[in-house]
C-alpha positions as YAML, in Angstrom:
chain: A
units: angstrom
residues:
- id: 1
  name: MET
  ca: [-7.49, -34.87, 21.83]
- id: 2
  name: HIS
  ca: [-7.09, -33.33, 25.26]
- id: 3
  name: PRO
  ca: [-10.10, -31.25, 26.42]
- id: 4
  name: THR
  ca: [-7.87, -28.19, 26.80]
- id: 5
  name: GLY
  ca: [-6.68, -28.60, 23.22]
- id: 6
  name: GLU
  ca: [-10.27, -28.85, 22.00]
- id: 7
  name: VAL
  ca: [-11.18, -25.63, 23.79]
- id: 8
  name: GLU
  ca: [-8.18, -23.86, 22.29]
- id: 9
  name: ALA
  ca: [-9.05, -25.10, 18.79]
- id: 10
  name: VAL
  ca: [-12.65, -23.93, 19.13]
- id: 11
  name: LEU
  ca: [-11.53, -20.56, 20.50]
- id: 12
  name: ALA
  ca: [-9.03, -20.14, 17.67]
- id: 13
  name: GLU
  ca: [-11.73, -20.95, 15.11]
- id: 14
  name: ILE
  ca: [-14.12, -18.43, 16.68]
- id: 15
  name: LEU
  ca: [-11.43, -15.74, 16.67]
- id: 16
  name: PHE
  ca: [-10.63, -16.53, 13.04]
- id: 17
  name: TYR
  ca: [-14.22, -15.95, 11.96]
- id: 18
  name: VAL
  ca: [-14.41, -12.76, 14.04]
- id: 19
  name: PHE
  ca: [-11.24, -11.27, 12.54]
- id: 20
  name: ALA
  ca: [-12.19, -12.50, 9.06]
- id: 21
  name: THR
  ca: [-15.54, -10.70, 9.36]
- id: 22
  name: LEU
  ca: [-13.79, -7.53, 10.49]
- id: 23
  name: LEU
  ca: [-11.35, -7.87, 7.58]
- id: 24
  name: VAL
  ca: [-14.15, -8.17, 5.02]
- id: 25
  name: ALA
  ca: [-15.98, -5.22, 6.61]
- id: 26
  name: GLY
  ca: [-12.81, -3.11, 6.45]
- id: 27
  name: ALA
  ca: [-12.24, -4.06, 2.80]
- id: 28
  name: LEU
  ca: [-15.80, -3.04, 1.94]
- id: 29
  name: GLY
  ca: [-15.21, 0.25, 3.75]
- id: 30
  name: VAL
  ca: [-12.13, 0.89, 1.59]
- id: 31
  name: ILE
  ca: [-14.09, 0.73, -1.65]
- id: 32
  name: THR
  ca: [-17.32, 2.34, -0.41]
- id: 33
  name: ALA
  ca: [-15.98, 5.28, 1.62]
- id: 34
  name: ARG
  ca: [-16.58, 8.59, -0.14]
- id: 35
  name: ASN
  ca: [-13.66, 10.32, 1.53]
- id: 36
  name: PRO
  ca: [-10.23, 9.02, 0.40]
- id: 37
  name: VAL
  ca: [-8.80, 9.60, 3.87]
- id: 38
  name: TYR
  ca: [-11.47, 7.32, 5.33]
- id: 39
  name: SER
  ca: [-10.54, 4.72, 2.71]
- id: 40
  name: VAL
  ca: [-6.94, 4.77, 3.92]
- id: 41
  name: LEU
  ca: [-8.07, 4.39, 7.54]
- id: 42
  name: PHE
  ca: [-10.29, 1.45, 6.60]
- id: 43
  name: LEU
  ca: [-7.28, -0.09, 4.86]
- id: 44
  name: VAL
  ca: [-5.26, 0.27, 8.07]
- id: 45
  name: PHE
  ca: [-8.07, -1.47, 9.93]
- id: 46
  name: SER
  ca: [-8.01, -4.30, 7.37]
- id: 47
  name: PHE
  ca: [-4.26, -4.73, 7.77]
- id: 48
  name: ILE
  ca: [-4.58, -4.96, 11.56]
- id: 49
  name: SER
  ca: [-7.30, -7.61, 11.23]
- id: 50
  name: SER
  ca: [-5.06, -9.54, 8.82]
- id: 51
  name: ALA
  ca: [-2.20, -9.33, 11.31]
- id: 52
  name: ALA
  ca: [-4.44, -10.87, 13.98]
- id: 53
  name: ILE
  ca: [-5.23, -13.77, 11.64]
- id: 54
  name: TRP
  ca: [-1.50, -14.29, 11.00]
- id: 55
  name: LEU
  ca: [-0.98, -14.47, 14.76]
- id: 56
  name: LEU
  ca: [-3.63, -17.18, 15.02]
- id: 57
  name: VAL
  ca: [-1.67, -19.41, 12.62]
- id: 58
  name: GLU
  ca: [1.56, -18.65, 14.54]
- id: 59
  name: ALA
  ca: [3.09, -16.53, 11.77]
- id: 60
  name: GLU
  ca: [4.34, -13.84, 14.13]
- id: 61
  name: PHE
  ca: [6.90, -12.45, 11.71]
- id: 62
  name: LEU
  ca: [4.31, -11.77, 9.01]
- id: 63
  name: ALA
  ca: [1.99, -10.17, 11.57]
- id: 64
  name: LEU
  ca: [4.72, -7.83, 12.83]
- id: 65
  name: VAL
  ca: [5.80, -6.92, 9.29]
- id: 66
  name: LEU
  ca: [2.19, -6.20, 8.35]
- id: 67
  name: VAL
  ca: [1.77, -3.82, 11.28]
- id: 68
  name: LEU
  ca: [5.19, -2.16, 11.33]
- id: 69
  name: VAL
  ca: [5.84, -1.88, 7.59]
- id: 70
  name: TYR
  ca: [2.42, -1.51, 6.04]
- id: 71
  name: VAL
  ca: [0.48, 0.22, 8.81]
- id: 72
  name: GLY
  ca: [3.41, 2.15, 10.23]
- id: 73
  name: ALA
  ca: [5.12, 3.21, 7.00]
- id: 74
  name: VAL
  ca: [3.27, 2.45, 3.78]
- id: 75
  name: MET
  ca: [-0.12, 3.64, 5.02]
- id: 76
  name: VAL
  ca: [1.42, 6.86, 6.30]
- id: 77
  name: LEU
  ca: [2.92, 7.35, 2.84]
- id: 78
  name: PHE
  ca: [-0.45, 6.62, 1.20]
- id: 79
  name: LEU
  ca: [-2.19, 9.11, 3.48]
- id: 80
  name: PHE
  ca: [0.47, 11.72, 2.74]
- id: 81
  name: VAL
  ca: [0.10, 11.17, -1.02]
- id: 82
  name: VAL
  ca: [-3.70, 11.32, -0.84]
- id: 83
  name: MET
  ca: [-3.56, 14.62, 1.04]
- id: 84
  name: MET
  ca: [-0.91, 15.99, -1.32]
- id: 85
  name: LEU
  ca: [-2.94, 15.12, -4.41]
- id: 86
  name: ASP
  ca: [-5.84, 17.27, -3.22]
- id: 87
  name: ILE
  ca: [-8.38, 14.96, -4.84]
- id: 88
  name: ASN
  ca: [-11.63, 16.57, -5.93]
- id: 89
  name: VAL
  ca: [-14.19, 14.21, -4.39]
- id: 90
  name: ALA
  ca: [-17.12, 15.82, -6.19]
- id: 91
  name: GLU
  ca: [-15.44, 15.28, -9.55]
- id: 92
  name: LEU
  ca: [-14.78, 11.63, -8.73]
- id: 93
  name: LYS
  ca: [-18.43, 11.06, -7.85]
- id: 94
  name: GLN
  ca: [-19.53, 12.40, -11.23]
- id: 95
  name: GLY
  ca: [-17.58, 9.77, -13.16]
- id: 96
  name: PHE
  ca: [-18.24, 6.89, -10.77]
- id: 97
  name: THR
  ca: [-21.53, 5.73, -12.28]
- id: 98
  name: ARG
  ca: [-20.11, 5.89, -15.78]
- id: 99
  name: PHE
  ca: [-17.37, 3.36, -15.04]
- id: 100
  name: ALA
  ca: [-19.18, 1.35, -12.34]
- id: 101
  name: TRP
  ca: [-20.01, -1.47, -14.77]
- id: 102
  name: LEU
  ca: [-16.32, -1.87, -15.61]
- id: 103
  name: GLY
  ca: [-15.36, -2.06, -11.95]
- id: 104
  name: TRP
  ca: [-18.02, -4.65, -11.14]
- id: 105
  name: SER
  ca: [-17.12, -6.71, -14.22]
- id: 106
  name: THR
  ca: [-13.43, -6.70, -13.25]
- id: 107
  name: ALA
  ca: [-14.23, -7.65, -9.65]
- id: 108
  name: LEU
  ca: [-16.48, -10.54, -10.70]
- id: 109
  name: ALA
  ca: [-13.89, -11.79, -13.19]
- id: 110
  name: LEU
  ca: [-11.19, -11.68, -10.51]
- id: 111
  name: ILE
  ca: [-13.37, -13.55, -8.01]
- id: 112
  name: GLY
  ca: [-14.19, -16.18, -10.65]
- id: 113
  name: GLU
  ca: [-10.52, -16.69, -11.52]
- id: 114
  name: ILE
  ca: [-9.45, -17.05, -7.90]
- id: 115
  name: THR
  ca: [-12.28, -19.50, -7.20]
- id: 116
  name: ALA
  ca: [-11.43, -21.56, -10.28]
- id: 117
  name: VAL
  ca: [-7.75, -21.78, -9.36]
- id: 118
  name: ILE
  ca: [-8.49, -22.77, -5.76]
- id: 119
  name: TRP
  ca: [-10.97, -25.49, -6.66]
- id: 120
  name: GLY
  ca: [-8.90, -26.65, -9.63]
- id: 121
  name: HIS
  ca: [-5.92, -27.32, -7.39]
- id: 122
  name: GLY
  ca: [-7.99, -28.90, -4.63]
- id: 123
  name: LEU
  ca: [-7.68, -25.92, -2.27]
- id: 124
  name: GLY
  ca: [-3.93, -25.89, -2.87]
- id: 125
  name: GLY
  ca: [-3.42, -29.18, -1.06]
- id: 126
  name: ILE
  ca: [-4.63, -27.70, 2.23]
- id: 127
  name: ASP
  ca: [-6.55, -29.98, 4.54]
- id: 128
  name: VAL
  ca: [-9.42, -27.80, 5.75]
- id: 129
  name: ASN
  ca: [-10.35, -30.37, 8.40]
- id: 130
  name: ARG
  ca: [-6.93, -30.25, 9.95]
- id: 131
  name: GLY
  ca: [-7.53, -27.10, 11.98]
- id: 132
  name: PHE
  ca: [-4.83, -25.13, 13.77]
- id: 133
  name: VAL
  ca: [-1.77, -27.21, 14.57]
- id: 134
  name: SER
  ca: [0.93, -25.91, 16.89]
- id: 135
  name: GLU
  ca: [4.49, -25.88, 15.60]
- id: 136
  name: PRO
  ca: [7.42, -27.15, 17.68]
- id: 137
  name: ALA
  ca: [9.18, -24.75, 20.01]
- id: 138
  name: ASN
  ca: [12.35, -24.57, 17.88]
- id: 139
  name: TYR
  ca: [10.43, -23.72, 14.69]
- id: 140
  name: SER
  ca: [11.28, -20.34, 13.13]
- id: 141
  name: ASN
  ca: [8.79, -18.99, 10.62]
- id: 142
  name: THR
  ca: [11.21, -16.18, 9.81]
- id: 143
  name: MET
  ca: [13.81, -18.66, 8.60]
- id: 144
  name: ALA
  ca: [11.21, -20.66, 6.67]
- id: 145
  name: ILE
  ca: [9.91, -17.53, 4.92]
- id: 146
  name: GLY
  ca: [13.44, -16.42, 4.06]
- id: 147
  name: GLN
  ca: [14.36, -19.79, 2.59]
- id: 148
  name: VAL
  ca: [11.26, -19.90, 0.38]
- id: 149
  name: LEU
  ca: [11.29, -16.21, -0.55]
- id: 150
  name: TYR
  ca: [14.92, -16.07, -1.69]
- id: 151
  name: THR
  ca: [14.97, -19.44, -3.48]
- id: 152
  name: LYS
  ca: [11.67, -20.50, -5.01]
- id: 153
  name: TYR
  ca: [10.06, -17.05, -5.25]
- id: 154
  name: LEU
  ca: [13.16, -14.93, -5.88]
- id: 155
  name: TYR
  ca: [12.12, -13.61, -9.31]
- id: 156
  name: PRO
  ca: [8.54, -12.72, -8.28]
- id: 157
  name: PHE
  ca: [10.02, -10.96, -5.24]
- id: 158
  name: GLU
  ca: [12.35, -8.89, -7.41]
- id: 159
  name: LEU
  ca: [9.51, -8.14, -9.83]
- id: 160
  name: ALA
  ca: [7.33, -6.92, -6.97]
- id: 161
  name: SER
  ca: [10.11, -4.57, -5.82]
- id: 162
  name: VAL
  ca: [10.35, -3.08, -9.33]
- id: 163
  name: VAL
  ca: [6.57, -2.56, -9.41]
- id: 164
  name: LEU
  ca: [6.71, -0.78, -6.05]
- id: 165
  name: VAL
  ca: [9.52, 1.50, -7.25]
- id: 166
  name: VAL
  ca: [7.49, 2.41, -10.35]
- id: 167
  name: ALA
  ca: [4.46, 3.12, -8.16]
- id: 168
  name: ILE
  ca: [6.49, 5.42, -5.90]
- id: 169
  name: VAL
  ca: [7.90, 7.32, -8.88]
- id: 170
  name: ALA
  ca: [4.38, 7.67, -10.34]
- id: 171
  name: ALA
  ca: [3.04, 9.00, -7.03]
- id: 172
  name: ILE
  ca: [5.82, 11.59, -6.87]
- id: 173
  name: ALA
  ca: [5.17, 12.59, -10.49]
- id: 174
  name: LEU
  ca: [1.47, 13.12, -9.71]
- id: 175
  name: THR
  ca: [2.30, 15.49, -6.88]
- id: 176
  name: LEU
  ca: [4.53, 17.58, -9.17]
- id: 177
  name: ARG
  ca: [1.79, 18.59, -11.57]
- id: 178
  name: ARG
  ca: [1.51, 22.27, -12.44]
- id: 179
  name: ARG
  ca: [-0.86, 24.34, -10.34]
- id: 180
  name: PRO
  ca: [-1.96, 27.94, -10.84]
- id: 181
  name: GLY
  ca: [-0.19, 30.49, -8.69]
- id: 182
  name: VAL
  ca: [2.77, 28.25, -7.86]
- id: 183
  name: LYS
  ca: [6.26, 29.45, -8.76]
- id: 184
  name: VAL
  ca: [8.42, 26.78, -10.38]
- id: 185
  name: GLN
  ca: [11.97, 26.76, -11.64]
- id: 186
  name: ASP
  ca: [12.83, 26.64, -15.34]
- id: 187
  name: VAL
  ca: [16.09, 24.72, -15.24]
- id: 188
  name: SER
  ca: [16.82, 25.09, -18.97]
- id: 189
  name: ARG
  ca: [16.59, 28.89, -18.79]
- id: 190
  name: GLN
  ca: [18.75, 28.96, -15.67]
- id: 191
  name: VAL
  ca: [21.46, 26.91, -17.36]
- id: 192
  name: ALA
  ca: [21.35, 28.96, -20.58]
- id: 193
  name: VAL
  ca: [21.64, 32.33, -18.85]
- id: 194
  name: ARG
  ca: [24.59, 34.56, -19.74]
- id: 195
  name: ALA
  ca: [26.62, 36.67, -17.40]
- id: 196
  name: GLU
  ca: [26.03, 39.88, -19.37]
- id: 197
  name: ASP
  ca: [22.27, 39.39, -19.03]
- id: 198
  name: ARG
  ca: [22.44, 39.30, -15.25]
- id: 199
  name: LEU
  ca: [25.46, 41.45, -14.39]
- id: 200
  name: ARG
  ca: [26.00, 45.04, -15.35]
- id: 201
  name: ILE
  ca: [29.24, 46.87, -14.56]
- id: 202
  name: VAL
  ca: [28.80, 50.57, -13.98]
- id: 203
  name: LYS
  ca: [31.77, 52.95, -13.81]
- id: 204
  name: ILE
  ca: [31.34, 55.80, -11.35]
- id: 205
  name: SER
  ca: [33.72, 58.69, -11.32]
- id: 206
  name: ALA
  ca: [35.53, 59.33, -8.09]
- id: 207
  name: GLU
  ca: [34.41, 62.38, -6.13]
- id: 208
  name: LYS
  ca: [36.60, 64.57, -4.02]
- id: 209
  name: ARG
  ca: [35.64, 65.03, -0.44]
- id: 210
  name: SER
  ca: [35.25, 68.61, 0.72]
...
């Protein structure tokens, strides 16, 4: 290998570990932050670190989508929903210790399942000693992602879109809960109203002008 290529490989590996450390730190901040707004900001930081890792493996399209779509649109929507929900942080803290064991149990089970699948399939056929390999100049990761996404993974892609639609509807439904002192419309009463209940015709005798 050319000395310049060795330097680039070492530099890419160092950057990978740096961004991976930042990503893990941001993920920990998401679940440990007491303020939900801070959790959203930590999630934005995690997405940016993930985008940097995608750039290292020359997946520019995924990096741009992660920044533009998730950080620029989805995270703004999450922040808007969090602020609209007016979450009572003190109330959440009271029930945290009661369900902490369930959260830790679920997290450990998920980590165990992911580890078992990775080692069971031999790291998914990935050669960890291969390192970062440059793609040819005419290679288009956008075309490769499109071909795989809309052929092999078409049904999971459609299922994910349905799940996202359900999540959006649920978030809107949560913001429409009844609050004291807020005037709301009763559509059924408005539709059932009669004209004689709202309109009264009064006959006034004509008066002569002096």
